[in-house]
Structure formats: structure tokens, C-alpha cells
Amino acid sequence: MSGGSAGYNRPNIGGAARPCLNGPVQNQLMNQHSSIPTEQGYNVIPPAPYLQQLPAKNFSQLAIGQHNYEYHQNLQPVGNFQSFGQTASRPPLNATLLQKGSSADGQSAPLAAYPGSYSRMPLPSQSSFAPPSSSGVHPGASILPQSGWPYSPPQQSHPVNQPPAGMQTNHVVPAAGTGQGQVPSEPLFTTYGSAGPKPAMGNQYANTAGAPVAQNYTNQGSCHPPVSQPLHQMYQPGRTPLGPPPSSGGPPLIRPTHPLVTTNHDAPLAQNLSRDSEGANSGSSGDQSVVPDNYDTVEGGGEIMQPIQQGLKTRRTLGHSYPSLPPGYQNLASPGIPSGQLANTGPQQFSQAPHFNQLMTSMGGLSLQQGQQSEGVRPLNLLQERNILPSTPVRAPLPNLHKDLQKLNCNPDVFRCTLTNIPQTQSLLNKAKLPLGLQLHPFRDLSQLPVVTSSTIVRCRSCRTYINPFVNFLDQRRWKCNLCYRVNDVPEEFMYNPVTRSYGEPHKRPEVQSATIEFIAPSEYMLRPPQPAVYLYILDVSHNAIESGYLNTVCQSLLDNLDMLPGDSRTRIGFITFDSTIHFYSLQEGLSQPQMMVVSDIEDVFIPTPDNLLVNLNESKELIQDLLRTLPQMFSNTLETQSALGPALQAAFKLISPTGGRASVFQTQLPSLGVGALKSREDPNQRSSVKDVQHLSPAIDFYKKLALDCSGQQIAVDLFMLNGQYSDLASLTCISKYSAGCIYCYPSYHHKHNPLLVEKFQKDLKRYLTRKIGFEAVMRIRCTKGLAIHTFHGNFFVRSTDLLSLPNINPDAGFAVQMSIEENLVDVQLVSFQAALLYTSSKGERRIRVHTMCLPVVNSLTDIYAGADVQAVTCLLASMAVDRSISSSLSDARDALVNAVIDSLSTYRSAVLSQQQQQQPGVMAPFSLQLFPLYVLALLKQKAFRTGTSTRLDDRVFSMCEVKYQPVSYLMLMIHPNLYRIDNLSDEGSININDKTIPQPPILQLSVEKLSRDGAFLMDAGSALFLWVGKNCWPHFVSQVLGASNYVSIPQNMTQLPELDTAESERTRAFLSWLREQRPFFPVLHVVKDESPLKASFLQNMVEDRTESALSYYEFLLHVQQQVNK
């Protein structure tokens, strides 16, 4: 490519013929430092850290075909639940070696599309199918084969609607664990290992732990090193490394005889990502250069070998392949190995082996325990069982595992699966009509987190899985991987247990006793010193922004929390303000006051003084504080109404690119100047339309392309929207979606007219500034052989089939993954999933957080339904529906949600129930899915998907972002709020937390039938709390809790409960505080009276009641019954 700036004006290339290039470092700028020794493992960073600066006027030039976000493969979709997210696919195992230069070399995901759904939902206002606008398709994009959304009748043929190539969606918003309004406390770390100094974090570019000295990155035509090569660095210095297992035990170690094809992706990076940033081989030798951003194998992905003989039948427990193997890798075996040696003929388990070995054997061939099976699939007639909502919060179902395994499994608040019983085959999964997927909250605030400091991080030598509680110890010296079944040696250092201070009990190590664990990574996991914490604030100072008063709040919050920003002595900070021009602030140590520099050339942005705009926080703290005190007054009289957001983001990208970090953008209006300028697309008259909603997709691709460039330089962009009018969030949010940023929205923000929103903004901002943060992160998800990753949901960029690029990771971010069954799991009793998050802490430590989950495999529909996690299923379907709304139409997505209920309950009725039960009238559902119709109806009435109710376009888009970003526990409150009666709280059934008694009132159904005029009811809707007070409410509650003499004297806009010295007041406030502390964002409180304008918002959450545009729950069940009985 020539003439483009950082890929912003990159021409479209025909998708079918677009090659993925295997060549030298792709960023021409980085070749300027070719004199740097390649022994460091890469050739892109100057010797001194962070000296590299981008030119002031020119971005680096990238070659054509090197932007991953425009690659795609014409591969057939897998599974029924293909959706328009960031999709990752790979060819079948044993596929022929892909030829260099073919379009299939790329690791990008095919853009899954859908046929139009067959509507089976007679809503009060039926919307017709509208194909997406042709303007959304990029020129030259090829049309991919379509896969059917599983909830459409198979006999029906539907038109194909193709989403634009390269416009894969991955939306989302915040959530996680500490109390609101408080600085999140660090977990109670249990640190294991030596008490000596931590591993050096300096310029040590040694080979990754466990890597042979020879270069293991192979370009086209080079020979891959043997897998059986000893991993010298896995053992303590001075000890003889353990050799491979004897030939009589376990599968032989296979070495490839054919070169592997590797591919490069996206803009090259100069950061802490080696060929295997989490521990795979990353060395280089000779004069061969290593491309530093080979994301196929970053974090240790897929060097897996498999016999090439097509007819060879090996045992399932001895697979040598990995389900997430990127395209371009060939499974090969070396000649001369008899097929009989592939069988596991290892010795008997040693006497000290952990109980997991016997548990796996004892589970073979067993179905579910009778009690759990009968309860999970116990049929309920939903038309007769009106009170099915539990009075306590719904918990994730426990997998049907042995109780000892159950204790070891991962916390479902961190890692859970939509099906806790995994089907044996894809066809069985298809019959169940339920999605198979994972819900992750990987960086969640945890009260206790085992932390291991060790020079040896034990991992499988084939699939690079971290040792975990579900591996199988064959004896003291060997363990079998629970994902690829490779037999590995136990390193000598791992024989010592730091907890018990005993030797010879590797199965009692913390790594094998905790499903969630964090490693402090040694220097081998780095390509450069860990980056410092870098914070850049980009502030809108136009007239509209100053009028809203937000700048005072931001500056004051920063002043109050400056000392609590996560970081160390290297923390750096900078500020950019913008209106029609861009303003930089020099904060160099030694200046008497900050100096502002104005750049009016927004067509070709440059950095005036690159060296003193990002300054050390500790060294320049006084200048920073002076700037924050004076900023609000500097622009108090401005008359500038224009907004050059795009050029300001370009300037921020240039300024922060050398190190990476976090860019926080505060915007109050539609960008109107320079690159990235937008025009209003909303028609206010269509807000209540029952027809399909238009303009849910971006108007331009500038913000997405800039986000991908930011991701390539380890920059995350967080967006705070404080808009009073339409601001085209559909376009602006792309800057955060694809850079792993966060999105906050405060519509109609004004410091005088909306004080409640000001309070929420203040509390959210404090949490945002002080919560923990991880930099330059990647996350890889691994799964047992036979399972494959299908689609990702969240805020990130997919670097390869199973690797997510996360420039920043925060404890409020959630992710979802769709899975498929690529190979039958007939001989497998248990499967495992492992998520590994490699990141740099704000203190400059390279850390790896690993979560592992184990689930049983079943072979019947009965067992599948018995283990369904209805909340995880609902949240995954909601993310899929968001993608469907953007790629096809909102009505199509709504129909698909309804069809999900109809198809699953229809299959349950016809395939699981007895003939006698099938003859019963009504809607029959298994106990595990009894809330499924209710949750889907609530989704249809949620702001993201509702029709016929006035909904601003920006509000709808932001709600869709929340659906894609929130972890399950927080998203479910937004979908189906909890309703409590609180005028009669008592200590009965209460819980005690920190010497405080917290009442636990029962949860009520969301229907006005449950309201009473003589009571007070609290609705927890996630981001807001509504306290509805009846006209005839008990006077004692009004006086003792609300502080009013009678109902009439209750203030109309009451937003806080007074602190009264009464038992009723303390009990109510304790319950309210407990609810707020369970989420990271601050839910505002609205006290609602009968005549209050907020009564409509309160009643809109009564999802079981009928509205002018939506069915009641009972009517919805009647419709489902009609469709199921067809």
C-alpha cells in the first residue's frame, strides 16, 4: 500500500484472492533499526526502552494484505449457532497442507451470515424482513456461503443476507467484583515459591521457559524442531533434565518431517508479545529474523503433530492434535513409528497419584447421577406453574462430577458453560437446539487468588496447556495433558511442594489444587521490559462540553484520585484537549506552569514536542495538579462549537504508540470536523417504529481501522459519552470495541439539570480511575481435543483462531465464546476448557492468570437438558442476537430468539418426554429451562431489542454494547431485574457480612399483580434502583425509612435515603448498600411515587405484563404452545 496513513485510507482488496503474506517484519518503520541483534528474539525495538518515536507527520506504511480485519476464508460454517461476531474457524484436522499465498493462509475469521429467520412470533406489531443496506458491503467483498440460524424451520428456504466483509462486530460495557465507591482492595494473595528476589524484569530477552535453544519459529521452507527435544529450561540449573518417558509408557514423541506454514497478522508490534508470550518457544538463531507478532503461536499455541495416515485408528485418549489449531498447520508424524506404539501402554498409576486418576476411570460409561438427572429434566407445565421464579437468586448449575472434582472446578462467576453436560457429537448438540458456549469473567476481582512465583511454569509440550487440577499423573515423573493427552515429564523443581515443604508429591502443588491460579512470569515471557502504566486523557472542550459541566467533574475526580491511579514509579500521564483544534500540554519537570500548544492543522496532525507531553506522574505531579485546577476555567468562555474528535484520536495514537497504554476519551457531541466527522442519521419520528431499526452499523470505518491500529500498538481506547443529542454511537463505539476498551454513556448529562447522573458519573469515574488494570495482554482459550472455538463476543480483536488481543484488561470486562464439536467425543468421559490471560500488571510484573474448568460428556438429550445453564444460554443468545440485529435486521434477531425457545422446548417434548406426557396440553419444559421463555420475553422487551416503544438510537446501541460486554451476573439484572418488598424487612434469613446484618427478602415476579398500594417495593435493574412507594404505604415505613411525615411529603425527586437512627432505616440502607457493592458500576436510586414521571420506567421492567407493543408472559406461553404443537 502506498499513500495511506496507518491504514486509515487503505483500499479494499478482493477477499477471495487476498493473500496473507509470509515475509519479513511488515512495518517499514521498524526496519530502521535493523542493526539490533536478532538474538533478542525480534528486530524492532531500539536497545534503550521506549526511545522509538513515530514520525510527527507520517504513520508507518503497511503492505497491502496485512490488515487482519479484512481477511476471510470461504469455509463452511460449523455448528448451528454461527453468528456475526468475531468468528474463528479452522479447517478439519488432517487437512492437506495449505499452499503459500492462498487466501486460506490467513488466520482471520470468516464472517458468518444468516438467512432471514422464519418469524413465528405474532407480536402486536409485526415487522417485515428488511435486507441490510447494500451500502454496508465493502466493494470487492466476496459473498460467503450462509449457515442457517438454528431456529428456522428446516424446510423453509430463506434469502441470504451478507454482512460487509471486515465489519465483524464485537460489542460490549463494564462489570465486576469490588464494592462501588471504594478503591478495590487487592486480593488476599497466597504467594508460593521462594522468598528471594522476583525474576528480573530488565532487558532479558532469553528463550521462553521450556524452549530449545535453537530457533523454533519457522518461516516457509524451514524445518520445525523435534518435539522430543529436551526442554532444558524447564528444570533447575545444575540438575540433569529428565529424559522422555520410556518407550513402554505413553505415546511416542513424534517429530514432524514437513515444514509448517506460518502466517503473520496485522501491524507489527513492539511490545511484550513473543512468538509464545506465555511460554512457547521464542528463540532465534543465526541470521534469521523473527516476526514478533506471529499471533498464531503467541502464548504458546499450536505446535501439535498428528499421524498423517488417514486410515489409522488411534485411541481417543491419545490424540496428538489440538482443536484450535490455526489454518496453515499440518498434522504430521515422522515415518518409521509403528502404529501400535500409538496406544497407551504406560505403567500403572503410582500409589501417590491424586484421586483424579481414579475418578476419571470410575466415571467411564456412567450417565448422570439419578437425583440430578431426574431434577434437571423433571417436566413442568409452564401454563399451570405460574410461580416458577425462585425466591432467591438463580445460581449456576453444578456439573455432574464427583464431589472431589466438583471442589476443584472453576468458580462459575469466573468461567461457566452454557451446557454443564457436553454432548458427545455435533449432531446430538444440533438436536438439542441449545448453543454450546463459554462465559468468561477472566480478570474479575477475587478475594483470594493463589499466586505462584517459580522459575518453572509447567505446561504441556504439545498444546501448551498449563498444568491444572484435571491432568492425569501416570507416576511421580509423568503427567498426561487433559486437553491433548500428551504424556509430559514432571520437572525436577515441580517435585517440591512449597505448601507442605515436602518432596515427591507433585499432585499436591498449588497449580494442581486450584482451578484459578496466577503465575508471576519469568523474564523468558518478555520481549522488552514490561511497559509502564501510561494514561492519556483526551477531553472535549467545545462550548457544548463546557456547558454540560462534565470537565469540572473529570478534573476534580482526577485530583482526588491522582495518588490512587494504578502504577509504580514509572507511571506516565498526559492530556489532550480539542474543539476545532487540538491542544497539547507540556508538563516537563522544571517548568513553573503547564504550557499549552495548539495544533490547528487537523488534516495532518503532528506532535509538537513528543518528549514532554507524556510525563512521569511522580516527577511532574505539581504541574499536573495545576493543569487540572485550571483546565475548567481555561475554556469557560469558549464559543467554539465544532468537534475534531478524529484528529484528536490520531494525535493520541501517535503520542502513546511508542509504549502503549490507556487512552480515555470524553466526548459530548457528534464529531463535525476533520477525518471521522459524522452526520446525524437518526429520525426521531422512527423511535417508536415497529419496523426494522436502521443505522445500527457504523456509518464509516475510520474508527474501526484506527482501533485496530491502536490494538497493534497496545493502546486501548475507553469512551465516555456525555451527549445531550444524537452522537452516532454506532460509529463511535468502534474505537473501543476493537481496542479492548470500555464504553460509558450518560445521555442528557448536565451538572445542574441532571444531578443524579452527575453522581453516577462521579462514582463510575472513581471506580474507573482506581480499579486494577492489565496492560499489553493476550488471552488464549484452549479446549479438549475434539472441541473447537467458533465465535467470540466482547471488546477485543481476534489475532488468530483462539487468541484475543487485549491492549488493556480490566476486572469489569466479560467475554463469551461459541463452541462446536469438531470430532466425536465417544471415548471421552470428561472435557476441559482453559483460559490463559497473559498481562503486565500496573506494577510492571508480567503475570499469567489461568482458569480451568472440567465438565462431563454425555450421550443423550435427557442429560443435555438436565445440565443446561439457563442464564448462560440466555446471555449467549443475547450476544448472538446483537450481531444478528446488525448483520441482518432487528426483526430477524427477535424472531431468532423466539425460535430458540420454540425449537428447544419442541425437541424436549418430542424426544425426551414419554408418550403420555406428550399428550398433555400446555407448555412442557425441563426444570433446568423453566425460566427460558421468561428470560427470552424479557430480552424482547429490553432496550436493545424492543420495538413499538420510544427508544433513542444511541440508547439502543449502548444497550447492545452492554449485552456484548457485561459478565453474566450483571447482564442478567439488566435483562430480568429483581423485585423485593422492603417495607417489612426482618432479620429472618439474613446474612452477616463484616458484623452487619443484611436482610434477604424474597424475589418477586415482575408483575403489577405483586405490587400493593400499602407497601414499598425495590427493583434492582442493574444500572438503576427503583423504590416504588404505594399511596397507602405503611406510615411507619414512610417516617422511619424515608424521613417524611406522610406520603404526600415525600420529595418528588428523592434519590437518597436519609441516615436515620432507626432499626428500619439501618436495615433498609444495609440491604441497599449490599446490592450496590455486588457490582462495579454505581446504580442510582429513584424513589418513585404514583404521580412520578419515572413510574413509566419502573413499569416497563414489569416484563410479565402486557404492553401496547409486547405480549404478556402468559400470552407468550400460549404462542409458544401453539408453535410447539404444530
Short mmCIF file of C-alpha atoms in Angstrom, two decimals, residues 467 800 861 1040:
data_model
loop_
_atom_site.label_atom_id
_atom_site.label_comp_id
_atom_site.label_asym_id
_atom_site.label_seq_id
_atom_site.Cartn_x
_atom_site.Cartn_y
_atom_site.Cartn_z
CA ILE A 467 -0.78 -27.97 34.40
CA SER A 800 -5.80 -15.81 15.42
CA LEU A 861 -30.66 -35.45 25.07
CA GLN A 1040 -38.73 5.66 59.83
#
